[in-house]
Short mmCIF file of C-alpha atoms and ligand atoms in Angstrom, two decimals:
data_model
loop_
_atom_site.label_atom_id
_atom_site.label_comp_id
_atom_site.label_asym_id
_atom_site.label_seq_id
_atom_site.Cartn_x
_atom_site.Cartn_y
_atom_site.Cartn_z
CA MET A 151 -6.74 -18.72 -3.51
CA LYS A 152 -3.71 -17.41 -5.37
CA SER A 153 -4.29 -14.33 -7.51
CA ALA A 154 -4.38 -14.75 -11.28
CA SER A 155 -2.37 -11.52 -11.58
CA PRO A 156 1.41 -11.39 -11.48
CA ILE A 157 2.95 -10.47 -8.12
CA ARG A 158 3.94 -6.83 -7.81
CA ILE A 159 6.51 -5.58 -5.31
CA ALA A 160 6.00 -2.18 -3.71
CA PRO A 161 8.99 -1.13 -1.58
CA SER A 162 8.01 1.17 1.27
CA ILE A 163 10.36 4.13 1.25
CA LEU A 164 9.79 4.48 4.99
CA SER A 165 12.83 2.20 5.32
CA ALA A 166 14.94 4.18 2.81
CA ASP A 167 17.66 6.67 3.71
CA PHE A 168 15.65 9.89 4.16
CA ALA A 169 18.79 12.00 3.62
CA LYS A 170 18.81 10.89 -0.03
CA LEU A 171 15.27 9.91 -0.92
CA GLY A 172 15.48 10.79 -4.63
CA GLU A 173 18.53 8.57 -5.04
CA GLU A 174 16.82 5.77 -3.13
CA VAL A 175 13.71 5.95 -5.32
CA ARG A 176 15.88 5.76 -8.45
CA ALA A 177 17.76 2.81 -6.98
CA ILE A 178 14.64 0.72 -6.25
CA ASP A 179 13.20 1.65 -9.65
CA THR A 180 16.37 0.39 -11.38
CA ALA A 181 16.41 -2.66 -9.10
CA GLY A 182 13.08 -3.77 -10.60
CA CYS A 183 10.33 -2.77 -8.19
CA ASP A 184 6.80 -2.45 -9.61
CA TRP A 185 5.26 0.26 -7.45
CA ILE A 186 6.70 2.71 -4.93
CA HIS A 187 4.85 2.68 -1.61
CA ILE A 188 4.79 6.00 0.22
CA ASP A 189 3.69 5.95 3.87
CA VAL A 190 2.14 9.23 4.95
CA MET A 191 1.78 9.60 8.74
CA ASP A 192 0.56 12.58 10.71
CA GLY A 193 1.56 11.90 14.33
CA HIS A 194 -2.14 11.83 15.22
CA PHE A 195 -3.95 9.08 13.31
CA VAL A 196 -0.78 7.02 13.86
CA PRO A 197 2.03 7.73 16.32
CA ASN A 198 4.65 8.71 13.75
CA LEU A 199 5.24 11.65 11.41
CA THR A 200 6.66 11.17 7.92
CA ILE A 201 6.04 12.51 4.44
CA GLY A 202 3.87 15.34 3.11
CA PRO A 203 2.75 16.30 -0.39
CA LEU A 204 5.84 18.45 -0.99
CA VAL A 205 8.07 15.41 -0.61
CA VAL A 206 5.86 13.35 -2.93
CA GLN A 207 6.07 16.15 -5.50
CA ALA A 208 9.86 16.33 -5.13
CA LEU A 209 10.16 12.57 -5.67
CA ARG A 210 7.86 12.47 -8.69
CA PRO A 211 10.54 13.23 -11.32
CA HIS A 212 12.73 10.43 -9.98
CA SER A 213 10.53 7.54 -11.18
CA LYS A 214 7.75 6.86 -13.66
CA LYS A 215 6.52 3.89 -11.63
CA THR A 216 3.20 3.90 -9.79
CA PHE A 217 3.28 6.02 -6.65
CA ASP A 218 1.19 4.04 -4.18
CA VAL A 219 0.34 6.54 -1.47
CA HIS A 220 -0.85 5.11 1.84
CA LEU A 221 -2.50 7.86 3.86
CA MET A 222 -2.41 7.40 7.63
CA ILE A 223 -3.75 10.83 8.47
CA GLY A 224 -6.95 12.04 10.05
CA PRO A 225 -9.06 13.77 9.03
CA VAL A 226 -7.95 12.57 5.61
CA ASP A 227 -10.34 14.42 3.27
CA PRO A 228 -8.79 17.91 3.31
CA LEU A 229 -5.37 16.63 2.17
CA ILE A 230 -6.40 14.27 -0.64
CA PRO A 231 -6.27 16.92 -3.42
CA ALA A 232 -2.73 17.92 -2.39
CA PHE A 233 -1.48 14.33 -2.72
CA ALA A 234 -3.30 13.95 -6.04
CA ASP A 235 -1.65 17.14 -7.36
CA ALA A 236 1.73 16.00 -6.04
CA GLY A 237 1.69 12.99 -8.34
CA ALA A 238 0.12 10.09 -6.45
CA ASP A 239 -1.25 7.35 -8.72
CA VAL A 240 -3.02 5.22 -6.12
CA ILE A 241 -4.38 6.85 -2.96
CA SER A 242 -5.42 4.55 -0.11
CA VAL A 243 -7.31 5.53 3.01
CA HIS A 244 -8.35 3.92 6.28
CA PRO A 245 -12.13 3.82 6.99
CA GLU A 246 -11.39 5.29 10.45
CA SER A 247 -9.73 8.39 8.99
CA GLY A 248 -12.90 10.21 8.00
CA PRO A 249 -16.64 10.26 8.65
CA HIS A 250 -17.84 9.20 5.17
CA LEU A 251 -15.72 6.54 3.48
CA HIS A 252 -17.88 6.43 0.34
CA ARG A 253 -17.50 10.18 -0.15
CA THR A 254 -13.74 9.94 0.44
CA VAL A 255 -13.41 7.25 -2.23
CA GLN A 256 -15.58 9.34 -4.59
CA THR A 257 -13.22 12.27 -4.04
CA ILE A 258 -10.15 10.19 -4.93
CA LYS A 259 -11.83 8.88 -8.10
CA SER A 260 -13.06 12.35 -9.09
CA LEU A 261 -9.43 13.50 -9.05
CA GLY A 262 -8.61 10.81 -11.62
CA LYS A 263 -6.67 8.61 -9.20
CA LYS A 264 -6.94 4.94 -8.31
CA ALA A 265 -8.58 4.41 -4.91
CA GLY A 266 -7.73 1.96 -2.16
CA VAL A 267 -9.17 1.13 1.26
CA VAL A 268 -6.91 -0.12 4.05
CA LEU A 269 -8.00 -2.57 6.75
CA ASN A 270 -6.13 -2.49 10.05
CA PRO A 271 -5.65 -5.76 11.93
CA ALA A 272 -8.80 -5.05 14.00
CA THR A 273 -10.89 -3.63 11.15
CA PRO A 274 -13.35 -6.22 9.80
CA VAL A 275 -13.72 -6.94 6.07
CA GLU A 276 -17.31 -5.71 6.38
CA ALA A 277 -15.83 -2.19 6.32
CA LEU A 278 -15.62 -2.74 2.54
CA ASP A 279 -19.40 -3.14 2.21
CA GLY A 280 -20.80 -0.40 0.04
CA VAL A 281 -17.47 0.72 -1.41
CA LEU A 282 -15.83 -2.42 -2.86
CA ASP A 283 -17.26 -1.84 -6.35
CA MET A 284 -15.59 1.58 -6.51
CA LEU A 285 -12.13 0.37 -5.50
CA ASP A 286 -8.97 -0.35 -7.46
CA LEU A 287 -7.17 -1.75 -4.44
CA VAL A 288 -7.72 -3.25 -1.00
CA LEU A 289 -4.78 -3.09 1.39
CA ILE A 290 -4.63 -5.53 4.29
CA MET A 291 -2.41 -4.36 7.15
CA SER A 292 -0.38 -7.20 8.62
CA VAL A 293 0.98 -4.91 11.36
CA ASN A 294 -0.59 -2.00 13.19
CA PRO A 295 0.20 1.09 11.11
CA GLY A 296 2.85 3.54 12.24
CA PHE A 297 6.27 1.96 11.95
CA GLY A 298 8.40 -0.20 9.71
CA GLY A 299 10.17 -3.30 10.99
CA GLN A 300 7.28 -4.83 12.95
CA LYS A 301 6.40 -8.50 13.14
CA PHE A 302 3.82 -9.95 10.72
CA ILE A 303 0.43 -10.61 12.37
CA PRO A 304 -0.74 -14.04 11.10
CA SER A 305 -4.49 -13.25 11.27
CA ALA A 306 -3.89 -11.07 8.17
CA LEU A 307 -3.74 -14.31 6.15
CA GLU A 308 -7.36 -15.20 6.89
CA LYS A 309 -8.38 -11.66 6.03
CA LEU A 310 -6.49 -11.88 2.73
CA ARG A 311 -8.30 -15.14 1.91
CA ARG A 312 -11.68 -13.58 2.65
CA VAL A 313 -11.03 -10.50 0.53
CA ARG A 314 -9.55 -12.63 -2.28
CA THR A 315 -12.84 -14.57 -2.34
CA MET A 316 -14.82 -11.31 -2.49
CA ILE A 317 -12.69 -9.95 -5.34
CA ASP A 318 -12.80 -13.19 -7.34
CA ALA A 319 -16.59 -13.34 -6.98
CA ARG A 320 -16.82 -9.81 -8.26
CA VAL A 321 -14.61 -10.52 -11.27
CA LYS A 322 -16.65 -13.64 -12.04
CA ALA A 323 -19.75 -11.45 -12.08
CA GLY A 324 -18.12 -9.22 -14.70
CA GLY A 325 -16.57 -6.58 -12.45
CA ALA A 326 -13.09 -5.11 -12.89
CA PRO A 327 -10.22 -6.71 -10.97
CA ILE A 328 -9.09 -5.15 -7.69
CA ALA A 329 -5.48 -5.37 -6.52
CA LEU A 330 -5.04 -7.06 -3.14
CA GLU A 331 -2.08 -5.62 -1.27
CA VAL A 332 -0.52 -6.63 2.04
CA ASP A 333 1.59 -4.31 4.17
CA GLY A 334 3.76 -4.99 7.22
CA GLY A 335 6.35 -7.59 8.17
CA ILE A 336 6.65 -8.97 4.64
CA ASP A 337 9.92 -10.86 4.18
CA ARG A 338 11.18 -14.04 2.51
CA LEU A 339 9.20 -16.17 4.95
CA THR A 340 5.90 -14.30 5.05
CA ALA A 341 5.76 -13.31 1.36
CA PRO A 342 4.93 -16.85 0.16
CA GLN A 343 2.23 -17.14 2.84
CA ALA A 344 0.65 -13.84 1.78
CA ILE A 345 0.79 -14.83 -1.89
CA ALA A 346 -0.81 -18.21 -1.14
CA ALA A 347 -3.58 -16.38 0.73
CA GLY A 348 -4.33 -14.26 -2.34
CA ALA A 349 -2.19 -11.11 -2.13
CA ASP A 350 -0.87 -9.81 -5.45
CA VAL A 351 0.91 -6.64 -4.31
CA LEU A 352 3.51 -6.96 -1.55
CA VAL A 353 4.66 -3.90 0.37
CA ALA A 354 8.10 -4.37 1.87
CA GLY A 355 10.17 -1.78 3.68
CA THR A 356 12.80 -3.54 5.77
CA ALA A 357 13.05 -6.53 3.43
CA THR A 358 13.73 -4.27 0.43
CA PHE A 359 16.15 -1.78 1.92
CA THR A 360 18.27 -4.09 4.09
CA GLY A 361 21.82 -4.30 2.76
CA GLY A 362 21.81 -1.00 0.87
CA PRO A 363 21.50 -0.34 -2.88
CA ALA A 364 23.72 -3.24 -3.95
CA ALA A 365 21.19 -5.65 -2.40
CA TYR A 366 17.93 -4.10 -3.68
CA ALA A 367 17.59 -6.17 -6.88
CA ASP A 368 18.19 -9.46 -5.04
CA ASN A 369 15.86 -8.43 -2.23
CA ILE A 370 13.06 -7.63 -4.68
CA ARG A 371 13.64 -10.83 -6.66
CA ALA A 372 13.48 -12.95 -3.51
CA LEU A 373 10.13 -11.45 -2.50
CA ARG A 374 8.66 -11.85 -5.97
CA ALA A 375 9.65 -15.50 -6.12
CA GLY A 376 7.27 -16.09 -3.22
C1 DX5 B 678 3.43 0.71 8.44
C2 DX5 B 678 3.59 1.01 6.98
C3 DX5 B 678 4.35 0.00 6.21
C4 DX5 B 678 5.76 -0.24 6.68
C5 DX5 B 678 6.21 -1.58 6.21
O1 DX5 B 678 2.56 1.63 8.98
O2 DX5 B 678 2.32 1.14 6.37
O3 DX5 B 678 4.32 0.30 4.82
O4 DX5 B 678 6.65 0.73 6.25
O5 DX5 B 678 7.49 -1.80 6.71
P1 DX5 B 678 8.08 -3.27 6.92
O6 DX5 B 678 8.07 -3.92 5.55
O7 DX5 B 678 9.43 -3.01 7.44
O8 DX5 B 678 7.17 -3.98 7.88
ZN1 ZN B 679 2.12 1.36 4.15
#
């Protein structure tokens, strides 16, 4: 079940100090993160309001690492080009955030970006039917989207196993690998469970940023160890 790829850690800057975001991004970069996870919320698709394209653009010069932009906005289509221009590398969308998921994924790819689809705890894996072959990433939510610091929902593990099987079958048939990311409630206890279930990118907000900059490298190392 475990992924053949190395584990990548993607700190969610939702848990960073928003009064000094540039500094925080530099600190997690130096501390050894792999990707930087940016949670975009609109106060409508999810009950919280966070970061827009201007902030992504302002953060771009602070790190060369992959900007993994998780869009929790609806309708999502009109804002995708702005996040692409702002410097996103991976853009992930929820199937519920627009009327035509295939077209949305096509749009992301046409802008030269990597595309991801995000499954909420109640969204079945069948939502990937018809788009999986176009994807660079599948993101399994292990909390309901909207806030950091929530408790891990264990049913995400079964969903990870199912998607891991789908991805491995695709690779065996000659397809390109797809990253399998998990987001929500990832800490030193749940990280090994998610890795064993097939995740190879771990999003972690609280578990990365707890303790302030002096703790970031240890926090990231502990998650990667699985
Ligand atoms: C929730 C976000 C997550 C969140 C994770 O909607 O997508 O990325 O910030 O935070 P923790 O790791 O604290 O659960
Ligand atoms: Zn997220």
